Amino acid sequence: MTRVAVLVSGGGTNLQAILDAVADGKITNAEIALVYANNRNAYALERAAKAGVKAVAFSPKEYETRALYNAALISLLQEEKIDLVVLAGFLVIIPPEMVQAYPNRIINIHPSLIPSFCGTGAYGLHVHEMALARGVKVTGATVHFVDEGTDSGPIILQKAVEIKEGDTPEVLQRRVMEEAEWKLLPKAIDLFANGKITVDGRVTHIAE
Ligand code: GAR
């Protein structure tokens, strides 16, 4: 059984999709052992509580240095014997020590088709603002392994989503979540937990 930690910063709709997929049997061989939020007010914490999942919250601001915060977060994951770390709208930079402790065992959902509209500053609603400002006709979402760069690790799954005339960033964000994110992230966890993802350099292979 793969022990999964889901790291969140905000509303947690992707967390909810994961919890629902576990409850519905769409994710097998995995249990959500921990939800961690860097923000004590994150609504995602209530979603975890409702699902009966252990939830922990502390902020980098509560630590004297970023190194101490990073060490506390890694210790928490190790205490909980976590096998897979899932970043589901987690807005804290992942330190190199954590990537080294969990090589190809941290996955992230990003709300665009990487390598478009990603990297530093590309998070949340901004990503959709960038896509609309550039005038692309298709966007989407990507699940990828986390390496030491920003949004640069091996890509696991992608799904395209159409941009429609008159879209606002908010309308587009919702469509990308509904049509792509809430499907891709649970699917990637299920594939990982069932040993179906192999990594060859920057390229993954998925056994269906
Ligand atoms: C999601 O759209 C996720 O893809 C994005 O933040 C949102 C979190 O929503 N993540 C990033 O932009 C990471 N660069 P949620 O809290 O409702 O799941």
Short mmCIF file of C-alpha atoms and ligand atoms in Angstrom, two decimals:
data_model
loop_
_atom_site.label_atom_id
_atom_site.label_comp_id
_atom_site.label_asym_id
_atom_site.label_seq_id
_atom_site.Cartn_x
_atom_site.Cartn_y
_atom_site.Cartn_z
CA MET A 1 0.00 0.00 0.00
CA THR A 2 1.52 3.31 -1.11
CA ARG A 3 1.37 5.91 1.64
CA VAL A 4 0.53 9.24 0.02
CA ALA A 5 0.97 12.75 1.45
CA VAL A 6 -0.97 15.53 -0.27
CA LEU A 7 0.55 19.01 0.16
CA VAL A 8 -1.82 21.95 -0.28
CA SER A 9 -1.99 25.71 0.15
CA GLY A 10 -5.58 26.70 -0.56
CA GLY A 11 -9.02 25.48 -1.51
CA GLY A 12 -8.06 21.91 -2.17
CA THR A 13 -10.36 20.94 -5.05
CA ASN A 14 -7.61 18.67 -6.37
CA LEU A 15 -7.28 17.13 -2.90
CA GLN A 16 -11.05 16.52 -2.98
CA ALA A 17 -10.76 14.78 -6.35
CA ILE A 18 -8.08 12.50 -4.87
CA LEU A 19 -10.12 11.72 -1.73
CA ASP A 20 -13.17 10.95 -3.90
CA ALA A 21 -11.15 8.72 -6.22
CA VAL A 22 -9.84 6.70 -3.26
CA ALA A 23 -13.39 6.38 -1.86
CA ASP A 24 -14.73 5.31 -5.29
CA GLY A 25 -11.99 2.73 -5.85
CA LYS A 26 -10.51 4.62 -8.81
CA ILE A 27 -7.20 4.84 -6.97
CA THR A 28 -6.05 1.43 -5.74
CA ASN A 29 -3.07 0.30 -3.66
CA ALA A 30 -2.79 3.75 -2.08
CA GLU A 31 -3.97 5.44 1.07
CA ILE A 32 -3.96 9.16 1.81
CA ALA A 33 -1.91 9.02 5.00
CA LEU A 34 -1.39 12.77 5.44
CA VAL A 35 -2.56 16.16 4.27
CA TYR A 36 -0.13 19.00 4.96
CA ALA A 37 -0.91 22.71 4.49
CA ASN A 38 1.54 25.60 4.77
CA ASN A 39 -1.39 27.80 5.71
CA ARG A 40 -3.45 27.09 8.83
CA ASN A 41 -6.56 28.61 7.21
CA ALA A 42 -6.50 26.47 4.05
CA TYR A 43 -9.99 25.12 3.31
CA ALA A 44 -8.26 21.93 2.19
CA LEU A 45 -7.74 21.11 5.89
CA GLU A 46 -11.52 20.88 6.35
CA ARG A 47 -11.77 18.55 3.39
CA ALA A 48 -9.15 16.29 5.02
CA ALA A 49 -10.98 16.36 8.35
CA LYS A 50 -14.29 15.43 6.69
CA ALA A 51 -12.59 12.47 5.02
CA GLY A 52 -11.02 11.38 8.33
CA VAL A 53 -7.47 11.94 7.04
CA LYS A 54 -4.69 13.18 9.32
CA ALA A 55 -4.04 16.86 8.61
CA VAL A 56 -1.09 18.95 9.78
CA ALA A 57 -0.49 22.68 9.19
CA PHE A 58 2.44 24.94 9.91
CA SER A 59 3.83 27.90 8.04
CA PRO A 60 7.40 28.81 7.06
CA LYS A 61 6.79 32.07 8.98
CA GLU A 62 6.71 30.05 12.21
CA TYR A 63 10.39 29.09 11.73
CA GLU A 64 13.46 31.24 12.22
CA THR A 65 15.00 30.10 8.95
CA ARG A 66 13.80 28.43 5.76
CA ALA A 67 16.27 25.61 6.42
CA LEU A 68 14.55 24.82 9.74
CA TYR A 69 11.14 24.86 8.05
CA ASN A 70 12.37 22.56 5.28
CA ALA A 71 13.80 20.16 7.85
CA ALA A 72 10.50 20.12 9.77
CA LEU A 73 8.54 19.32 6.61
CA ILE A 74 10.89 16.51 5.56
CA SER A 75 10.81 15.08 9.12
CA LEU A 76 7.01 15.06 9.03
CA LEU A 77 7.01 13.09 5.75
CA GLN A 78 9.57 10.65 7.11
CA GLU A 79 7.70 10.14 10.40
CA GLU A 80 4.59 9.30 8.40
CA LYS A 81 6.58 6.86 6.23
CA ILE A 82 5.39 8.58 3.06
CA ASP A 83 6.11 6.84 -0.27
CA LEU A 84 4.61 9.44 -2.62
CA VAL A 85 4.32 13.20 -2.15
CA VAL A 86 1.56 14.89 -4.18
CA LEU A 87 1.67 18.66 -4.65
CA ALA A 88 -1.95 19.72 -5.18
CA GLY A 89 -1.88 23.50 -5.41
CA PHE A 90 1.13 23.72 -3.08
CA LEU A 91 2.76 27.11 -3.47
CA VAL A 92 5.93 26.58 -1.43
CA ILE A 93 9.21 26.03 -3.33
CA ILE A 94 10.31 22.43 -2.84
CA PRO A 95 13.87 22.44 -1.44
CA PRO A 96 16.59 20.34 -3.11
CA GLU A 97 16.93 18.26 0.10
CA MET A 98 13.33 17.12 -0.31
CA VAL A 99 13.81 16.25 -4.00
CA GLN A 100 16.89 14.22 -3.02
CA ALA A 101 14.98 12.46 -0.21
CA TYR A 102 12.12 11.57 -2.62
CA PRO A 103 13.64 11.10 -6.11
CA ASN A 104 10.83 10.62 -8.67
CA ARG A 105 8.47 10.28 -5.73
CA ILE A 106 7.08 13.84 -5.73
CA ILE A 107 4.42 14.72 -8.30
CA ASN A 108 2.87 18.09 -9.11
CA ILE A 109 -0.22 19.22 -11.00
CA HIS A 110 0.26 22.32 -13.15
CA PRO A 111 -2.64 24.07 -14.92
CA SER A 112 -1.13 24.34 -18.41
CA LEU A 113 0.47 22.16 -21.06
CA ILE A 114 4.11 22.29 -19.92
CA PRO A 115 6.43 23.76 -21.27
CA SER A 116 3.93 26.56 -21.93
CA PHE A 117 3.03 28.98 -19.14
CA CYS A 118 5.14 27.42 -16.40
CA GLY A 119 8.13 28.27 -14.25
CA THR A 120 8.62 31.00 -11.66
CA GLY A 121 5.52 33.16 -11.16
CA ALA A 122 3.24 30.80 -13.13
CA TYR A 123 0.77 29.52 -10.56
CA GLY A 124 -2.98 29.47 -10.02
CA LEU A 125 -5.04 32.05 -11.89
CA HIS A 126 -1.92 33.73 -13.34
CA VAL A 127 -1.34 30.72 -15.59
CA HIS A 128 -4.76 31.18 -17.21
CA GLU A 129 -4.23 34.94 -17.52
CA MET A 130 -0.97 34.19 -19.37
CA ALA A 131 -2.66 31.69 -21.71
CA LEU A 132 -5.47 34.13 -22.56
CA ALA A 133 -3.05 37.05 -23.04
CA ARG A 134 -0.97 34.95 -25.48
CA GLY A 135 -4.09 33.97 -27.38
CA VAL A 136 -3.52 30.22 -27.46
CA LYS A 137 -6.56 28.21 -28.58
CA VAL A 138 -5.75 25.12 -26.53
CA THR A 139 -4.42 24.86 -22.99
CA GLY A 140 -4.67 22.04 -20.44
CA ALA A 141 -2.99 20.50 -17.43
CA THR A 142 0.15 18.49 -16.73
CA VAL A 143 1.17 16.07 -13.99
CA HIS A 144 4.93 15.75 -13.67
CA PHE A 145 7.61 14.52 -11.32
CA VAL A 146 9.33 17.25 -9.38
CA ASP A 147 13.04 17.78 -9.89
CA GLU A 148 15.25 20.60 -8.68
CA GLY A 149 13.93 23.07 -11.26
CA THR A 150 10.52 24.73 -11.48
CA ASP A 151 8.01 22.66 -13.49
CA SER A 152 10.95 20.98 -15.27
CA GLY A 153 10.70 17.34 -14.16
CA PRO A 154 9.61 14.33 -16.26
CA ILE A 155 6.04 14.66 -17.57
CA ILE A 156 3.64 11.87 -16.53
CA LEU A 157 0.24 12.86 -17.99
CA GLN A 158 -1.17 15.79 -19.98
CA LYS A 159 -4.66 16.64 -21.17
CA ALA A 160 -5.67 19.40 -23.57
CA VAL A 161 -8.59 21.75 -22.89
CA GLU A 162 -10.19 24.06 -25.45
CA ILE A 163 -10.19 27.82 -24.95
CA LYS A 164 -13.52 29.41 -25.89
CA GLU A 165 -14.38 32.89 -27.12
CA GLY A 166 -15.12 35.17 -24.17
CA ASP A 167 -13.27 33.05 -21.58
CA THR A 168 -12.19 34.87 -18.44
CA PRO A 169 -9.27 33.50 -16.37
CA GLU A 170 -11.80 32.26 -13.79
CA VAL A 171 -14.00 30.48 -16.37
CA LEU A 172 -10.95 28.91 -18.00
CA GLN A 173 -9.49 27.84 -14.65
CA ARG A 174 -12.71 26.03 -13.80
CA ARG A 175 -12.84 24.26 -17.20
CA VAL A 176 -9.20 23.14 -16.90
CA MET A 177 -9.90 21.78 -13.41
CA GLU A 178 -13.10 19.94 -14.42
CA GLU A 179 -11.89 18.54 -17.73
CA ALA A 180 -8.25 17.88 -16.88
CA GLU A 181 -6.85 18.39 -13.37
CA TRP A 182 -9.42 16.46 -11.36
CA LYS A 183 -9.01 13.47 -13.69
CA LEU A 184 -5.25 13.53 -14.30
CA LEU A 185 -4.02 13.81 -10.73
CA PRO A 186 -5.98 10.81 -9.33
CA LYS A 187 -5.01 8.81 -12.44
CA ALA A 188 -1.31 9.58 -11.93
CA ILE A 189 -1.50 8.48 -8.28
CA ASP A 190 -3.19 5.22 -9.29
CA LEU A 191 -0.54 4.58 -11.97
CA PHE A 192 2.28 5.27 -9.48
CA ALA A 193 0.75 3.12 -6.75
CA ASN A 194 0.37 0.23 -9.17
CA GLY A 195 3.97 0.44 -10.39
CA LYS A 196 2.99 1.53 -13.91
CA ILE A 197 5.29 4.54 -14.29
CA THR A 198 8.93 4.17 -15.26
CA VAL A 199 11.33 7.06 -15.66
CA ASP A 200 14.11 7.15 -18.24
CA GLY A 201 15.99 10.44 -17.85
CA ARG A 202 13.45 13.19 -18.54
CA VAL A 203 10.97 10.81 -20.17
CA THR A 204 8.38 8.64 -18.43
CA HIS A 205 6.77 5.50 -19.82
CA ILE A 206 3.30 4.43 -18.75
CA ALA A 207 2.26 0.79 -18.81
CA GLU A 208 -1.54 0.66 -19.23
C1 GAR B 1 -4.78 24.22 -9.30
O1 GAR B 1 -5.30 24.79 -10.48
C2 GAR B 1 -3.35 23.74 -9.53
O2 GAR B 1 -3.16 23.21 -10.82
C3 GAR B 1 -2.59 25.03 -9.34
O3 GAR B 1 -3.22 25.64 -8.22
C4 GAR B 1 -4.61 25.29 -8.21
C5 GAR B 1 -4.98 24.77 -6.83
O4 GAR B 1 -6.36 24.57 -6.72
N1 GAR B 1 -1.20 24.78 -9.14
C6 GAR B 1 -0.25 25.56 -9.64
O5 GAR B 1 -0.47 26.58 -10.28
C7 GAR B 1 1.18 25.09 -9.37
N2 GAR B 1 2.13 25.82 -10.16
P1 GAR B 1 -6.99 23.64 -5.58
O6 GAR B 1 -6.43 24.10 -4.24
O7 GAR B 1 -8.47 23.88 -5.67
O8 GAR B 1 -6.62 22.21 -5.88
#
